[in-house]
C-alpha positions as MATLAB code, in Angstrom:
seq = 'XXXXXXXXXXXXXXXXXXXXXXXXXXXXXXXXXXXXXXXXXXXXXXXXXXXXXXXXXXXXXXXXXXXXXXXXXXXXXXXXXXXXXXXXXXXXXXXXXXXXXXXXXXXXXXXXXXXXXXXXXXXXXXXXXXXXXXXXXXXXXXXXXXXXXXXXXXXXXXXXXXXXXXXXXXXXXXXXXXXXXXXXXXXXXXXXXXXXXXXXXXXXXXXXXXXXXXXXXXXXXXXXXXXXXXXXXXXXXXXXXXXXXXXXXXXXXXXXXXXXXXXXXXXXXXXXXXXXXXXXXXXXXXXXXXXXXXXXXXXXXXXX';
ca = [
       0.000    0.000    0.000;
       3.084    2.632    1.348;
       5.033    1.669   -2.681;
       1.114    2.239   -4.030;
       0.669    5.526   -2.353;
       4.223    6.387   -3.643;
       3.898    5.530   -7.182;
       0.657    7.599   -7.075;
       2.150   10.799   -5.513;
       5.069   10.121   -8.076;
       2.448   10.350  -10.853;
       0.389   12.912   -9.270;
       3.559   15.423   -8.946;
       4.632   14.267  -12.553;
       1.137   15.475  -13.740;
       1.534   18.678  -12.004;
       4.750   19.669  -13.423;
       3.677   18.569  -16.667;
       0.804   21.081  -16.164;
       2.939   23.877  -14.834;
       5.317   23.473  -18.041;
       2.435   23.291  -20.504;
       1.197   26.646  -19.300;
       4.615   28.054  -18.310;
       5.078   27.864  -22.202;
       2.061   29.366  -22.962;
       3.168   32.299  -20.757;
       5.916   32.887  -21.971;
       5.076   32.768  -25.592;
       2.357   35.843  -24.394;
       5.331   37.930  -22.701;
       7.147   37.768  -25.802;
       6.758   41.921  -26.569;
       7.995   42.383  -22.978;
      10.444   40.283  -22.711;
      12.131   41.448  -26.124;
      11.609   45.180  -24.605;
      13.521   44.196  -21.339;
      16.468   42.469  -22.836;
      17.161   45.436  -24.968;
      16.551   48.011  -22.071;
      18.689   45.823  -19.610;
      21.455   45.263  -22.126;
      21.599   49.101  -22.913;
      21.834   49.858  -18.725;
      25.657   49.548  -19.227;
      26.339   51.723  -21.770;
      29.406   53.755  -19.844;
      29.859   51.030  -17.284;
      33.440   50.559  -17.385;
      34.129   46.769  -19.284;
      35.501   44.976  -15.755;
      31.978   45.968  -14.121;
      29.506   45.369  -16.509;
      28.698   41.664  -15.199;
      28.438   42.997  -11.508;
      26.319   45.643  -13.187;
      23.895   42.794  -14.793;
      24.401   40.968  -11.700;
      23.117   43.662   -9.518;
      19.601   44.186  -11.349;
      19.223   40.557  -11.851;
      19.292   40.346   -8.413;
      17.063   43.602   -8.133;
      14.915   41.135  -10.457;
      14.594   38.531   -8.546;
      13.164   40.603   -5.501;
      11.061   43.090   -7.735;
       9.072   39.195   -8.900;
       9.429   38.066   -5.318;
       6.916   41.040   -4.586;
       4.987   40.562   -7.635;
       4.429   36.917   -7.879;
       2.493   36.314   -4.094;
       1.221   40.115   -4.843;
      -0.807   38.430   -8.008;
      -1.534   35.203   -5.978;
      -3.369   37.297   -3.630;
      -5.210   39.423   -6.004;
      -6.389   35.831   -7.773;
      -7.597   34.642   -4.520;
      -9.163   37.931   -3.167;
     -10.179   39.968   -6.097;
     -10.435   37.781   -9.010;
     -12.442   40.637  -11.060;
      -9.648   42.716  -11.162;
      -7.283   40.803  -12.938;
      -8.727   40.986  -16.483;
      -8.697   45.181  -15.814;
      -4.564   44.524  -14.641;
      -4.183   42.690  -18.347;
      -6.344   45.084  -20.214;
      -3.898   47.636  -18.461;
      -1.016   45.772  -18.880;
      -1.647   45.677  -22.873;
      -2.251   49.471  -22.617;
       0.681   49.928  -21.197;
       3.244   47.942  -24.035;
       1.041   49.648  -26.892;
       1.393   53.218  -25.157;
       5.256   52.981  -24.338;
       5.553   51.029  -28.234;
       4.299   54.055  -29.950;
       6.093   56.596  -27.562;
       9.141   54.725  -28.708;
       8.329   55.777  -32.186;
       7.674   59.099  -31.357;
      11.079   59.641  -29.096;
      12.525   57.542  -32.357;
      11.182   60.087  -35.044;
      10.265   63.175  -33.649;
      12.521   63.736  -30.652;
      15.937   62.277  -32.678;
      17.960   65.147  -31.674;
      16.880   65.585  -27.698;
      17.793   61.718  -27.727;
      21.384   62.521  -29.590;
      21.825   65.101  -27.257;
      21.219   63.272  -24.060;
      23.475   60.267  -25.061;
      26.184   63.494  -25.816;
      25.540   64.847  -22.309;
      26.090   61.043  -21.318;
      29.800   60.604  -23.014;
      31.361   64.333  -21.900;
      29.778   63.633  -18.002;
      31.713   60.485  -19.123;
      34.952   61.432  -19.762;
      35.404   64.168  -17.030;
      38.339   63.184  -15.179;
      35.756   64.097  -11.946;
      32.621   61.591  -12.676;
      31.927   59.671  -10.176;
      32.001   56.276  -11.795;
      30.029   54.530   -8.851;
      27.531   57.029   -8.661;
      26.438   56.769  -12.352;
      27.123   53.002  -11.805;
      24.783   53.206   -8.841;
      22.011   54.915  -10.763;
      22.488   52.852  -13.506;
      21.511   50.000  -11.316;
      18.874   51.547   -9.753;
      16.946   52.864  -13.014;
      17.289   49.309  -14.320;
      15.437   47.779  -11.108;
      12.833   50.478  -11.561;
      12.337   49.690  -14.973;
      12.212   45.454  -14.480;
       9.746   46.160  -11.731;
       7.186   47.626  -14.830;
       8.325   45.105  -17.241;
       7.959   42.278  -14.583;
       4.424   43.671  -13.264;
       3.445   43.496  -16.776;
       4.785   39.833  -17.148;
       3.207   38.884  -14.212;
      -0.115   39.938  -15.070;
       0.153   38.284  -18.675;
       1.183   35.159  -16.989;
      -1.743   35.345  -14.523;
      -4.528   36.020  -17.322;
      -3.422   32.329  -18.864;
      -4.092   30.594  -15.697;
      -7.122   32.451  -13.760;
      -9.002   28.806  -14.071;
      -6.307   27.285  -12.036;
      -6.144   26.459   -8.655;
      -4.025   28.991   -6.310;
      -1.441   26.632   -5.661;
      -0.981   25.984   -9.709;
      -1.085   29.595  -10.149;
       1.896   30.238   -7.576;
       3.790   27.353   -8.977;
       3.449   28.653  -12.718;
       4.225   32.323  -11.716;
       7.125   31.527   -9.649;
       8.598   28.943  -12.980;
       7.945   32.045  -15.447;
       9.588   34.238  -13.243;
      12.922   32.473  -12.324;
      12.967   31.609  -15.897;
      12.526   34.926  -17.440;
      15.101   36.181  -15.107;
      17.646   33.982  -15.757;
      16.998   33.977  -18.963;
      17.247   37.722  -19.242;
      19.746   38.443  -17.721;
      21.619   35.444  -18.546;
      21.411   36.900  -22.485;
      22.042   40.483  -20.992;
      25.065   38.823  -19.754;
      26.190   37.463  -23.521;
      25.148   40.483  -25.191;
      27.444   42.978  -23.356;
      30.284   40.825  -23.058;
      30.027   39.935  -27.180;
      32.551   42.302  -28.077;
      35.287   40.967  -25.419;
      34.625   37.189  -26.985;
      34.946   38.720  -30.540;
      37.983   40.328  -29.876;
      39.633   37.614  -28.261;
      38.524   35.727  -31.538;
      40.104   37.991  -34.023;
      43.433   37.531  -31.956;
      44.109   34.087  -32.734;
      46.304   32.967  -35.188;
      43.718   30.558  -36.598;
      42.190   32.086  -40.066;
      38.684   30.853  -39.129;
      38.542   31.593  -35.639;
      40.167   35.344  -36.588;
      37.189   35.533  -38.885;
      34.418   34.780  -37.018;
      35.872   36.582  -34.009;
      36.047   39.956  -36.863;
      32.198   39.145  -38.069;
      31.191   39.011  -33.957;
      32.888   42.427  -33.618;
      30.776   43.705  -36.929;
      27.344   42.277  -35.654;
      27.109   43.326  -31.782;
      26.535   46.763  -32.410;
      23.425   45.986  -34.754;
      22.621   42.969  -32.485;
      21.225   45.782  -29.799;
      19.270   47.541  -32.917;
      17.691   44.619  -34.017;
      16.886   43.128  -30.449;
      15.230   46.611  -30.185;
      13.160   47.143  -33.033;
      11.833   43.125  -32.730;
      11.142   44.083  -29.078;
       8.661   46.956  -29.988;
       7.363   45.157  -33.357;
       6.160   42.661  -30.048;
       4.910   44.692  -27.932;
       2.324   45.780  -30.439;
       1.332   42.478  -31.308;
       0.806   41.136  -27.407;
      -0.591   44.361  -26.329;
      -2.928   44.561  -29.292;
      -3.852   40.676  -28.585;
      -4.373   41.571  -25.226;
      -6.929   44.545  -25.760;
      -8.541   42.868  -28.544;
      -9.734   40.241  -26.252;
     -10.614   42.449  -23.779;
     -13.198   44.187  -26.689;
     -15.140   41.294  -27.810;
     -16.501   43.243  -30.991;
     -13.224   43.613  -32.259;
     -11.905   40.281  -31.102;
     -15.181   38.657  -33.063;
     -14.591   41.256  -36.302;
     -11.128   40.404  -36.962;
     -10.957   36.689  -36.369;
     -14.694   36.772  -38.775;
     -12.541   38.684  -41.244;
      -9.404   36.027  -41.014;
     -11.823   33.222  -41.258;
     -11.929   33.764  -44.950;
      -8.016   32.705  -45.381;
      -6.557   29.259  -44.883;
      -3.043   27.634  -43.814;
      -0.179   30.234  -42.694;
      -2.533   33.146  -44.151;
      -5.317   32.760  -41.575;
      -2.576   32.782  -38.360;
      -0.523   36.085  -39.930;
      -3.612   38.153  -40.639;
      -5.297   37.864  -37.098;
      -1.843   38.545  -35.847;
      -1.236   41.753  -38.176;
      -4.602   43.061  -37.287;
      -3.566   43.010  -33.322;
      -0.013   44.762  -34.269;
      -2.398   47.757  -35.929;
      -4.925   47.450  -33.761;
      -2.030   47.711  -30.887;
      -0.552   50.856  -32.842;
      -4.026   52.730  -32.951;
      -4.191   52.207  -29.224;
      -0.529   52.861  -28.549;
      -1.501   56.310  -30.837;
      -4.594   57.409  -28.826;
      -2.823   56.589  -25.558;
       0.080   58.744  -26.512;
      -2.094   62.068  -27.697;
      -3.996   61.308  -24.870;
      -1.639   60.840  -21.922;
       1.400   63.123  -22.699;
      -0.237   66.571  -22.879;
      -1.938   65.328  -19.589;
       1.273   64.606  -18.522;
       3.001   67.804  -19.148;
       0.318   69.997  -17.786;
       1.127   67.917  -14.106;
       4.868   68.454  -14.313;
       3.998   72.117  -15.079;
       1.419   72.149  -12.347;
       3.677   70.690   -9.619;
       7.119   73.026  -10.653;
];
């Protein structure tokens, strides 16, 4: 009976984790736009970090990450069990939130080009003063970044907890707490490889070995556009969850463009519901924008 009882809590656990994996991918796949946004805003955290400090740097926000979800994750467990209404409004505003800082990425991209030139300028000369403090700006560096992963992980977290409201609590914890150690050490872990890409290029193009010397030159040539790219995928994303995630929340929509994409077949009738979320996403990430930065202004006004 005791080697029964085993087997069967063997099975029983095996079942679970099965679960927990089955909907920890499904998670992740729908935190996609966010986590594409934080690797490229983590990775760019040590620009002017000295090269010997920028893996304490990564290390210091990934630890900053770890206790920003340690908040988050029994925060959301709570809010399942207590208020289970408000979780669909924490999505909806979750999606709001990665279409209206998508399209203000676009705007800072094409309108403000110059003020962000400038800044980055500003950046270099504070830089190469021969009186920066190095650990301050290190110190801010790290502290901005936290900030930053706590919005980015609130919004993962909420993502995450709109796949598995039908779940029991304890599933819910479990599959939270997976996504969460996983996204961080992914993250960071790729943060990690990113910045240091250059130093294992260069070492490459050292050797005396033709091939190794060439692939250590073409490493040097991609990292800089590596950042660019993981940037531009990361807000192409964000659109496309966000604008899922709102066009679920507005049933007419949801019904109008998946009524529309029913008239296509095979890869066709996945790209076009999925194109149709990116614009809808954009529109949203548009109103948001016209909406929320004049409002904006007129408070920093109001409270210098």
């Amino acid at each position: 009976m005791a080697g029964s009882s085993l087997l069967v809590l063997i099975d029983d656990i095996a079942t679970v984790l099965d679960d927990v994996a089955l909907m920890t991918k499904t998670a992740t796949k729908k935190t996609a736009g966010v986590l594409g946004d934080d690797l490229a805003l983590n990775a760019q955290q040590v620009t002017g970090v000295k090269p010997a400090r920028e893996l304490p740097v990564v290390w210091a926000v990934a630890k900053g990450s770890m206790i920003n979800k340690a908040i988050l994750v029994p925060a959301a467990v709570a809010i399942s069990f207590f208020m289970p209404w408000l979780v669909t409004p924490l999505l909806m505003l979750g999606g709001a939130f990665l279409c209206f800082e998508g399209f203000e990425k676009l705007v800072h991209k094409f309108l403000h080009r110059e003020e962000v030139q400038k800044r980055k300028g500003e950046l270099h000369e504070a830089l190469r003063s021969p009186d920066a403090d190095l650990r301050a700006i290190e110190k801010d560096k790290i502290k901005g970044a936290i900030r930053t992963d706590f919005i980015l992980s609130a919004e993962i977290i909420a993502i995450t907890l709109g796949t598995v409201t039908t779940q029991t609590i304890g599933m819910q914890f479990m599959v939270l707490a997976v996504v969460a150690i996983l996204i961080t050490t992914c993250v960071y872990g790729l943060v990690a490889g990113i910045v240091k890409l250059d130093d294992g290029g260069l070492y490459l193009s050292q050797k005396d070995n033709p091939l190794l010397k060439g692939l250590g030159s073409g490493i040097l040539w991609l990292a800089p556009y590596l950042m660019k790219t993981l940037s531009v995928l990361g807000t192409l994303a964000m659109f496309l969850v966000g604008g899922g995630i709102l066009t679920h929340g507005f049933t007419p929509i949801y019904d109008t463009i998946h009524h529309f994409a029913e008239g296509f077949s095979g890869v066709a009738g996945v790209v076009v519901p999925t194109v149709a979320n990116g614009l809808f996403g954009v529109a949203a990430g548009a109103v948001l924008v016209a909406v929320i930065t004049p409002l904006a202004r007129w408070w920093q006004a109001r409270a210098a």
